[in-house]
Each structure stands twice: as C-alpha cells, then as structure tokens.
C-alpha atoms as an extended CHARMM CRD file, in Angstrom:
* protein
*
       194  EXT
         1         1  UNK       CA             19.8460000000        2.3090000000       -8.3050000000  PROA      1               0.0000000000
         2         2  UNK       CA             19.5130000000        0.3640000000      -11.6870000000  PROA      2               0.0000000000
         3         3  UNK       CA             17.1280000000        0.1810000000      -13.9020000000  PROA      3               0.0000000000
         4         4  UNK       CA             14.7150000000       -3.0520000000      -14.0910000000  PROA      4               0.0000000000
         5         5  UNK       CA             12.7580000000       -4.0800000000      -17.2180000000  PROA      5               0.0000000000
         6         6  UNK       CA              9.4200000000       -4.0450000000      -17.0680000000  PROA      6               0.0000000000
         7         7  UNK       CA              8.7680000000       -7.0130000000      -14.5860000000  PROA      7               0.0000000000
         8         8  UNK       CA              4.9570000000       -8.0160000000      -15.9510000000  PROA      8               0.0000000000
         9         9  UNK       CA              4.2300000000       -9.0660000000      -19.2670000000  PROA      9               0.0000000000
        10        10  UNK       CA              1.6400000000       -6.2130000000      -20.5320000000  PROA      10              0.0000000000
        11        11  UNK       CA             -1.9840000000       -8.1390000000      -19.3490000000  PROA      11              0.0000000000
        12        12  UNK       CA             -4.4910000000       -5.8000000000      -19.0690000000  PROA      12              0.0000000000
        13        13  UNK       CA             -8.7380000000       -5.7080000000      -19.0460000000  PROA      13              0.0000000000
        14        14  UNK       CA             -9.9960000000       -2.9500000000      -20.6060000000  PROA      14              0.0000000000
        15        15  UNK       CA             -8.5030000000       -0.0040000000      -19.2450000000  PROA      15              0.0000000000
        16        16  UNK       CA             -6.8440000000       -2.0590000000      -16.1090000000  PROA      16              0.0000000000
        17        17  UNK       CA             -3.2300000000       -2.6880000000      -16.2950000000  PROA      17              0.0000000000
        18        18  UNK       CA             -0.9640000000       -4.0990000000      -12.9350000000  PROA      18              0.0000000000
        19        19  UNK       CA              2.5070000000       -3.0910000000      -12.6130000000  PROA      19              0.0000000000
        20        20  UNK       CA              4.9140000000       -4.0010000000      -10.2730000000  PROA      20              0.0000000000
        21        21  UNK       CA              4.8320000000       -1.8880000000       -6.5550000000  PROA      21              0.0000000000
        22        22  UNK       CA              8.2390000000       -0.2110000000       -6.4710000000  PROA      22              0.0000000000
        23        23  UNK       CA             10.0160000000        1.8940000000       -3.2980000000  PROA      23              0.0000000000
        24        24  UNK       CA              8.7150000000        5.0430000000       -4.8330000000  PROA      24              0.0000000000
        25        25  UNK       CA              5.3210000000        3.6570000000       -4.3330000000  PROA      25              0.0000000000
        26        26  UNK       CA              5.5440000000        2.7620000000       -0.4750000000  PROA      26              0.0000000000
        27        27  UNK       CA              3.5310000000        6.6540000000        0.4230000000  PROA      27              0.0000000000
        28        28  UNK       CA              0.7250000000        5.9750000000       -1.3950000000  PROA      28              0.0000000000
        29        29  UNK       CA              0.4910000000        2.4680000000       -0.5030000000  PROA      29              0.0000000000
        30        30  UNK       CA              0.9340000000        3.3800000000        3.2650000000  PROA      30              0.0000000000
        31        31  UNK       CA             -1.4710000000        6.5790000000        2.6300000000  PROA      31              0.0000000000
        32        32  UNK       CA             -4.3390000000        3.8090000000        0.7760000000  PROA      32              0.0000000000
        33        33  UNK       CA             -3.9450000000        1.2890000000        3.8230000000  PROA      33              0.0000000000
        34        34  UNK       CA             -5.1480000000        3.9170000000        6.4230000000  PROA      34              0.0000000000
        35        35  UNK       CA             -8.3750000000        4.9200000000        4.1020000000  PROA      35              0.0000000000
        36        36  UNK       CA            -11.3050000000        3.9500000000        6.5810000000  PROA      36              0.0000000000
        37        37  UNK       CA            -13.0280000000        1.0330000000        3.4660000000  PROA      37              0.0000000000
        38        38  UNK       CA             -9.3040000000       -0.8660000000        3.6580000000  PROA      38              0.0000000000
        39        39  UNK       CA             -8.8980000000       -0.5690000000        7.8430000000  PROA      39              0.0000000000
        40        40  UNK       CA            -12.0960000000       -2.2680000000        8.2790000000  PROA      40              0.0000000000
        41        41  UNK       CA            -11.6560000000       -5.7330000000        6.2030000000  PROA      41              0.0000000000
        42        42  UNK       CA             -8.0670000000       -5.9830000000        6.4250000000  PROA      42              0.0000000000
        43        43  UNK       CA             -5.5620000000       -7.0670000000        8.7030000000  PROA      43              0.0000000000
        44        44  UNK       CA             -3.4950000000       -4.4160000000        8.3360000000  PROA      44              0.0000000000
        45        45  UNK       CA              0.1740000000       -4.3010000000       10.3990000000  PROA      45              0.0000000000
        46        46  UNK       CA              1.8690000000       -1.1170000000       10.9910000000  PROA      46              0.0000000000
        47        47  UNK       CA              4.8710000000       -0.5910000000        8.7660000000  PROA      47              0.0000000000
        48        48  UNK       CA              7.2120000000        2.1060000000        8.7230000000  PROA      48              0.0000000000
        49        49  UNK       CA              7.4230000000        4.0080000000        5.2360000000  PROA      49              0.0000000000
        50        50  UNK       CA             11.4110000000        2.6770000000        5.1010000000  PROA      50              0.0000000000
        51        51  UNK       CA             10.2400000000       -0.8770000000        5.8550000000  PROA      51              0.0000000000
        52        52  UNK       CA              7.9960000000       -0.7830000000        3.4520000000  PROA      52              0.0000000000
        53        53  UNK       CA             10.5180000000       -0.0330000000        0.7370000000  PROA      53              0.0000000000
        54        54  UNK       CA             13.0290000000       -2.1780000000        1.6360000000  PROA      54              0.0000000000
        55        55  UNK       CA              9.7520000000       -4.7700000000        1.0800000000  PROA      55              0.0000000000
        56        56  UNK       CA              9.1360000000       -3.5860000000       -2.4070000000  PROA      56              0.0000000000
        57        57  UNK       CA             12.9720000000       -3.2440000000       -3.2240000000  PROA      57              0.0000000000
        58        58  UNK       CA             13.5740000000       -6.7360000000       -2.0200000000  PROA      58              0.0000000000
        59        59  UNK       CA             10.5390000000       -7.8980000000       -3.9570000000  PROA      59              0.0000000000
        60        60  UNK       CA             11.8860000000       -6.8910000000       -7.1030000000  PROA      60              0.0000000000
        61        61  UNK       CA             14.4380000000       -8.2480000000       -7.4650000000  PROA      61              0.0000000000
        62        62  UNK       CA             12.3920000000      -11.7340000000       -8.3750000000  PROA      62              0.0000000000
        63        63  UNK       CA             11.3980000000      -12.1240000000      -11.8210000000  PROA      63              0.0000000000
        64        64  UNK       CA              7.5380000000      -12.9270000000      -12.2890000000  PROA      64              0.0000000000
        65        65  UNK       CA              8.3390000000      -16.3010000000      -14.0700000000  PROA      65              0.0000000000
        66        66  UNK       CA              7.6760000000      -20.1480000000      -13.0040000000  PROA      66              0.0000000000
        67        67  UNK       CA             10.6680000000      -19.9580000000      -10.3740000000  PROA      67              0.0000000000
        68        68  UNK       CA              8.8320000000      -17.0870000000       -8.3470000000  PROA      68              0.0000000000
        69        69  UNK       CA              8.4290000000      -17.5980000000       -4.5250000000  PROA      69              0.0000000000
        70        70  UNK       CA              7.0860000000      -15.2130000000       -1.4310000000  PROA      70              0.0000000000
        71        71  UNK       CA              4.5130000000      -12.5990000000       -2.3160000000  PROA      71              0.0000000000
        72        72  UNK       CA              4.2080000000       -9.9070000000       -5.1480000000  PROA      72              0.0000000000
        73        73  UNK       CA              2.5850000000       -6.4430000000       -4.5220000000  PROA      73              0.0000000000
        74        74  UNK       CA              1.1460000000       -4.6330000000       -7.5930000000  PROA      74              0.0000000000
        75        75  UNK       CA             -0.3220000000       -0.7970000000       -7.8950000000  PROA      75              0.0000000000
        76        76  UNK       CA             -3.8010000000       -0.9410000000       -9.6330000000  PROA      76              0.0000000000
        77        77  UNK       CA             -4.0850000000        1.3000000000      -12.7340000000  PROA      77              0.0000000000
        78        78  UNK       CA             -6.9510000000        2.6510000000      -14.3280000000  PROA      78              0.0000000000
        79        79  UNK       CA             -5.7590000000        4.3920000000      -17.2370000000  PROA      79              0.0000000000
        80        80  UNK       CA             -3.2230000000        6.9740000000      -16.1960000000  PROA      80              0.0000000000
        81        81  UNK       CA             -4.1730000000        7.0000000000      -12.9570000000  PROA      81              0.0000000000
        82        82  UNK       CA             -3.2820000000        4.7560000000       -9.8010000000  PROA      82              0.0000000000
        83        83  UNK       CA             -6.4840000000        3.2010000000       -7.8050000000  PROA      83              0.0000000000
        84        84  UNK       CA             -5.4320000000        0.9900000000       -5.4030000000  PROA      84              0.0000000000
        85        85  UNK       CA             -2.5790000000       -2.5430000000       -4.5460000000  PROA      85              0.0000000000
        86        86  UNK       CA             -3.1350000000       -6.0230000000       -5.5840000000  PROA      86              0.0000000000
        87        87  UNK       CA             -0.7570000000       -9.1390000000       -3.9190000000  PROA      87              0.0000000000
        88        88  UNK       CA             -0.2020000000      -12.2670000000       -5.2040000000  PROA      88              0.0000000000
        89        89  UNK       CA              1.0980000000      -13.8540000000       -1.6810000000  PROA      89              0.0000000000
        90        90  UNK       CA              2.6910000000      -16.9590000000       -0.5630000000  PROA      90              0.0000000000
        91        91  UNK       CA              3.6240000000      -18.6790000000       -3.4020000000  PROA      91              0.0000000000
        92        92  UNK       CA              4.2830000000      -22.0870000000       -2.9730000000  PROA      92              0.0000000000
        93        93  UNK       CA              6.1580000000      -23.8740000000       -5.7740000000  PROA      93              0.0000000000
        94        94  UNK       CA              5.4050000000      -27.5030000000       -4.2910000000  PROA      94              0.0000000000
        95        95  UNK       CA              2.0260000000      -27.4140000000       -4.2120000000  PROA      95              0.0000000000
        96        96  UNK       CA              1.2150000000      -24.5570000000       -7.1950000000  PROA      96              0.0000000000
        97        97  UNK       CA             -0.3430000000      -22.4320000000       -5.1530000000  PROA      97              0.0000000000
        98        98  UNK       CA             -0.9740000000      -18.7690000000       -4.1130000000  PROA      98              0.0000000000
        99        99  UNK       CA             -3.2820000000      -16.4180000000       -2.3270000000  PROA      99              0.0000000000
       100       100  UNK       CA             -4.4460000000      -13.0580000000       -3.6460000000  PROA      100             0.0000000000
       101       101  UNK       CA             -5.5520000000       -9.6280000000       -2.0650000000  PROA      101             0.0000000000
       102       102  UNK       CA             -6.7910000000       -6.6700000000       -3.4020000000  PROA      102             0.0000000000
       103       103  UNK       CA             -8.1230000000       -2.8580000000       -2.3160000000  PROA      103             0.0000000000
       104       104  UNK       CA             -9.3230000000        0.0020000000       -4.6130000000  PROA      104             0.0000000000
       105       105  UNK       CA             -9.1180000000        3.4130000000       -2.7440000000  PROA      105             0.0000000000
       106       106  UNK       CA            -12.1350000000        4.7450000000       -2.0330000000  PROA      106             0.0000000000
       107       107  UNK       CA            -12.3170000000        7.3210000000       -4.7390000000  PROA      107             0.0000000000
       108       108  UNK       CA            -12.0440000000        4.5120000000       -7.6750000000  PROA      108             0.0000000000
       109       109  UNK       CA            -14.7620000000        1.7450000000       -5.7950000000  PROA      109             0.0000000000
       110       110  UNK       CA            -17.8850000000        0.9870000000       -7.7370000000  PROA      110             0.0000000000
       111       111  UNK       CA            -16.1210000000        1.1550000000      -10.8650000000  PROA      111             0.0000000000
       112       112  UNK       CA            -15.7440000000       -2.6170000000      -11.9650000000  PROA      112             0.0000000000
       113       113  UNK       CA            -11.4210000000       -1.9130000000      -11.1210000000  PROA      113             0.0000000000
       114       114  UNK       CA            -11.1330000000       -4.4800000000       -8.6200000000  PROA      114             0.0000000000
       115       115  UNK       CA            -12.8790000000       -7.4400000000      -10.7610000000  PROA      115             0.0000000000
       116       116  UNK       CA            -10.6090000000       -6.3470000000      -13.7300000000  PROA      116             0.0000000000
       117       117  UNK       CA             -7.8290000000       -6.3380000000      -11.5020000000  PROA      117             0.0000000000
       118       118  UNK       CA             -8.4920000000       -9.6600000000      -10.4080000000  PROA      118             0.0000000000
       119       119  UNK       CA             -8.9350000000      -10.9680000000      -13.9910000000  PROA      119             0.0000000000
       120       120  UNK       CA             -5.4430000000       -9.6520000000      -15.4190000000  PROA      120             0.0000000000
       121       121  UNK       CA             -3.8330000000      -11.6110000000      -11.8700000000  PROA      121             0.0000000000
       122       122  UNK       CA             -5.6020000000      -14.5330000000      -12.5610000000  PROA      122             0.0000000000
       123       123  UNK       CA             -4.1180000000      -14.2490000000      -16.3720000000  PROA      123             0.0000000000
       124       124  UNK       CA             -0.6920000000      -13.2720000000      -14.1650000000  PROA      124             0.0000000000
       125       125  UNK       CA             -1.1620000000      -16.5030000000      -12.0210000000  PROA      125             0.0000000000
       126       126  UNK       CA             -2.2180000000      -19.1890000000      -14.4520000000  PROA      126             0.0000000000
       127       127  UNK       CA              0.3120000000      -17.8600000000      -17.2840000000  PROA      127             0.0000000000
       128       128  UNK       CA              3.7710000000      -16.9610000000      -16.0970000000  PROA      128             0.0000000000
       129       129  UNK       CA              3.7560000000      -17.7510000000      -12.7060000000  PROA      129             0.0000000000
       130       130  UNK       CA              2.3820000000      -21.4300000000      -13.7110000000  PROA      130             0.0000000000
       131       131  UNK       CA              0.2470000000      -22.0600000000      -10.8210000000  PROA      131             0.0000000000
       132       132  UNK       CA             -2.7420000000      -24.5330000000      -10.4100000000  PROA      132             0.0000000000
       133       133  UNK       CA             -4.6900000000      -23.0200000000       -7.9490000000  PROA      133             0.0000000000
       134       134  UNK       CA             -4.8780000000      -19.3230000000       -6.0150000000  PROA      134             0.0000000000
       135       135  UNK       CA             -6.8420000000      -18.6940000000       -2.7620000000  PROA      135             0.0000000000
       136       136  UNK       CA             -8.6240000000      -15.8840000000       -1.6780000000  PROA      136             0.0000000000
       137       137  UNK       CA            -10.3220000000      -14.8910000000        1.9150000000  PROA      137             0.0000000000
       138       138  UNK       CA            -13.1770000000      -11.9290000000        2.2780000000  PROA      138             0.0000000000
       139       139  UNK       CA            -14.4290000000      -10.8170000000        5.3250000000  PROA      139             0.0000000000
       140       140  UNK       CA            -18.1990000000      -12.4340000000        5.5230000000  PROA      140             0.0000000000
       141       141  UNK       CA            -20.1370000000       -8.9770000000        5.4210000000  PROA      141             0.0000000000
       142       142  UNK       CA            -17.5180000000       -7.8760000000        2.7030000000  PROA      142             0.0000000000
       143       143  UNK       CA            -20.1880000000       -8.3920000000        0.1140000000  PROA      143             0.0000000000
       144       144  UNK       CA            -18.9020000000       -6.1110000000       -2.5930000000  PROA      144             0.0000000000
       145       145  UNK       CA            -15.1590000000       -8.0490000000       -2.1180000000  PROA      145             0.0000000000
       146       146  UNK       CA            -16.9020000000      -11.3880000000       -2.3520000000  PROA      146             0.0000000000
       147       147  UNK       CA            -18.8600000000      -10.4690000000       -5.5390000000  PROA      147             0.0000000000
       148       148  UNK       CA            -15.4230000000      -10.4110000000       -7.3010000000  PROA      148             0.0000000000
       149       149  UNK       CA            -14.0390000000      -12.7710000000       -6.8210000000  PROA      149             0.0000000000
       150       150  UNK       CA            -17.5480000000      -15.3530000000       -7.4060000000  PROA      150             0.0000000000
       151       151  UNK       CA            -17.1870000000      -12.9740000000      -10.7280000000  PROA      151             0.0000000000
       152       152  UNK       CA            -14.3260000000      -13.8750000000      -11.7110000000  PROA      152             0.0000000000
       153       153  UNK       CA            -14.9570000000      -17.6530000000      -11.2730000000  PROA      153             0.0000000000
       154       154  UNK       CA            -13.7750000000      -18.4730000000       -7.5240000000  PROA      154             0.0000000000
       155       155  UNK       CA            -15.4410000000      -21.0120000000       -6.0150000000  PROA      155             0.0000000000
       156       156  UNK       CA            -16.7460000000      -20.5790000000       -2.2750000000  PROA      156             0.0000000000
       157       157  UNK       CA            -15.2610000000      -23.4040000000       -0.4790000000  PROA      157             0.0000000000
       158       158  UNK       CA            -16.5340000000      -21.9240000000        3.2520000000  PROA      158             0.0000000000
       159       159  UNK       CA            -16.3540000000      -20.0520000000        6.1640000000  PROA      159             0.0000000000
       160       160  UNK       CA            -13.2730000000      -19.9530000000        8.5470000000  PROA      160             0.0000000000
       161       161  UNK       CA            -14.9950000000      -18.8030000000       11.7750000000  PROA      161             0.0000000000
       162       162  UNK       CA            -12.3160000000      -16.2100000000       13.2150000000  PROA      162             0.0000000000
       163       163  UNK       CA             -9.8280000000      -16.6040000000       10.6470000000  PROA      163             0.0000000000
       164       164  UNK       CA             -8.1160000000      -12.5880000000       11.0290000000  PROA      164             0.0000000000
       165       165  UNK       CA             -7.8290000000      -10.5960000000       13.4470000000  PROA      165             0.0000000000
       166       166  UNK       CA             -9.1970000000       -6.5270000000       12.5230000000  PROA      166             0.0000000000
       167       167  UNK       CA             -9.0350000000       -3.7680000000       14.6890000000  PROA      167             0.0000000000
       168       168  UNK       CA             -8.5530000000       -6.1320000000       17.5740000000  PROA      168             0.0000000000
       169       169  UNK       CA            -11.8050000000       -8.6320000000       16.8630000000  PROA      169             0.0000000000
       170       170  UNK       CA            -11.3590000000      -12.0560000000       15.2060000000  PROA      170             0.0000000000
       171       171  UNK       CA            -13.2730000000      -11.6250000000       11.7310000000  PROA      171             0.0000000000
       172       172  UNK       CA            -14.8900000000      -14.1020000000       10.2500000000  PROA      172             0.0000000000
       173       173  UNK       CA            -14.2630000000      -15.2380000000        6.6820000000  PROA      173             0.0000000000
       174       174  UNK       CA            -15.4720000000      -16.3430000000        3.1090000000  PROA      174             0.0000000000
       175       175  UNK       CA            -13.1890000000      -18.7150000000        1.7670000000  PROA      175             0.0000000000
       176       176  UNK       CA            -12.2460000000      -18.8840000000       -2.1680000000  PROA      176             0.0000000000
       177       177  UNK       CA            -10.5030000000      -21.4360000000       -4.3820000000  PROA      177             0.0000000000
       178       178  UNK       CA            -10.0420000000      -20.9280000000       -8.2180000000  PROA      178             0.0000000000
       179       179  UNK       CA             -8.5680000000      -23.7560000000       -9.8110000000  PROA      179             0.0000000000
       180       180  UNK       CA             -6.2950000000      -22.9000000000      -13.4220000000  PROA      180             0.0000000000
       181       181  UNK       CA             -9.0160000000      -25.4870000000      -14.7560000000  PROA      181             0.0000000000
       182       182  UNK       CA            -11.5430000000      -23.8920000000      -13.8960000000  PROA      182             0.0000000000
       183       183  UNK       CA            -14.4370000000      -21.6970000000      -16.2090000000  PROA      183             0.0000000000
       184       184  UNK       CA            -13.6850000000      -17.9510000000      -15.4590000000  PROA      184             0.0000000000
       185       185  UNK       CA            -14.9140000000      -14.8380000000      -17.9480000000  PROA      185             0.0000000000
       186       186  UNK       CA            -12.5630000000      -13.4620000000      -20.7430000000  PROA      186             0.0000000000
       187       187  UNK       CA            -10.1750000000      -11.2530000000      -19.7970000000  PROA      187             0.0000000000
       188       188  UNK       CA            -11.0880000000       -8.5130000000      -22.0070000000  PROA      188             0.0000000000
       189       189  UNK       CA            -14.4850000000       -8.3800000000      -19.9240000000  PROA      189             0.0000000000
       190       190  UNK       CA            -14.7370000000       -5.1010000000      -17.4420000000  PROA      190             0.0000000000
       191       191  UNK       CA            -18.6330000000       -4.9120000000      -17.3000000000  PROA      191             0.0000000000
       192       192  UNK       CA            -18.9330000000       -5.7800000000      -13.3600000000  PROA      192             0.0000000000
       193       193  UNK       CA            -19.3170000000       -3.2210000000      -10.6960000000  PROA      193             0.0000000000
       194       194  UNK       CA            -17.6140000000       -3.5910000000       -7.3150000000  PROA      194             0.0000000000
C-alpha cells in the first residue's frame, strides 16, 4: 500500500477538522450507520465491510482539487477523537455542483460538530473543489439536521414529497441550496448546537 499525502488542505472550525475516509475506516463507518439516530433519516444500503473499502480505496485515489468528480466521504473529528462521516456526493463538473450529507454518532450530537462540520465542507466546496452551488436534503421531521444547514446559510428551496425511501416508507424531504455567493457565518464560528 503507498502512502498518500494528506488529501485536504488543513480547514478546520474550532476544534472540527475533516479528513479523508480511508479502508481502515470502513468498521467504524459501517458500525456508525447501524446507530438507531442514522437508520431512521437515512437511506442507508447494506454494504459489506470489503465493499466498503474498496469504496474508500477507490475514492482516494482522486485528488480534492477543481478536476474532482463522484463523491468524497470524510470522518468527522472533534479534537482527537472521531464523531461521525461527512460526503460531498455527486460532483458534477458541468454544472458546479454537489450534494452533501452528514451524521454525528450519537455520543457526539448536541455538540455544535455537525454545523462545524458543515462549515469547513462548505470552505472544502467553494475553495478547492471550485463549485458554485451544493445541495442538501433532510428528512422533514429531521429538525435538528435542518437547523444546520439554515445555520450555515442554506436556503430552503422546498419539499420533495417522497423523495427517499427509509426503512421501507417513502420519506418526505426538506430541500437545501447554498449558492458560493451566498452570505454564510465565518468559519471560525462553532457556537450552534445540533
């Protein structure tokens, strides 16, 4: 195996830094996605633990620059410690665009993490990656979810009445557009609770 260079230029708020999901990460990520909070507002597909590291592997192997394509999977950190998986997905070079997603494990919620998190992709997004605009879907009654991202200066655009399927039952969901134009809060900021 060789070693990569760091693949994200250091962006942090406060104590919040992203790095890159690697194969040795795939566990914990498959050991988050079956906490009981992520199950019931995501659409979750099974994935086998060596599936999910040939994923990460593959995903690698793309620098985070202007050229970047597909979908980018990140490990939350809160100082030393890993709290949850952030994805910038479907990047679309023709039209500058991107969606995000985003879960902090249940022992880190309530902490302001996941509107950090969101700030230092949106820095990710709208520097390097040289997008114009990045999407982002919450389940309706997904209050807490939704609060982040109007935090962090998404705009609610509407509902999509059964957009994902979860646990079987097409979900409802908020829609979210944040333009690289737009007014969002400094980066530094981590005074929100999630």
């Amino acid at each position: 195996m060789t070693t990569r260079p760091p693949a994200v230029p250091v962006v942090a708020a406060g104590p919040i830094t992203l790095r890159r999901a690697t194969p040795s990460d795939a566990p914990a990520i498959l050991t988050w996605r079956r906490e009981p909070s992520a199950a019931r507002y995501q659409p979750l597909k099974d994935r086998s633990l060596d599936a999910l590291r040939e994923e990460l592997a593959e995903a690698l192997d793309r620098p985070l620059d202007a050229s970047f394509t597909g979908s980018a999977r990140f490990i939350i950190v809160c100082g030393e410690a890993d709290a949850g998986w952030l994805t910038i997905q479907r990047v679309d070079r023709d039209d500058q665009d991107a969606g995000i997603g985003y879960t902090v494990t249940e022992r880190y919620r309530g902490r302001g993490i996941a509107s950090s998190a969101v700030r230092v992709a949106i820095a990710l997004a709208f520097g390097p990656l040289d997008l114009g605009r990045l999407a982002a879907v919450s389940a309706v009654d997904n209050v807490a979810s939704r609060r982040v991202l109007e935090r962090n200066g998404f705009r609610f655009e509407g509902i999509a009445r059964g957009l994902l399927i979860i646990r079987g039952e097409r979900v409802d969901h908020a829609t979210y557009g944040l333009l690289a134009t737009d007014v969002r809060p400094p980066i530094e900021t981590m005074e929100d609770r999630d």
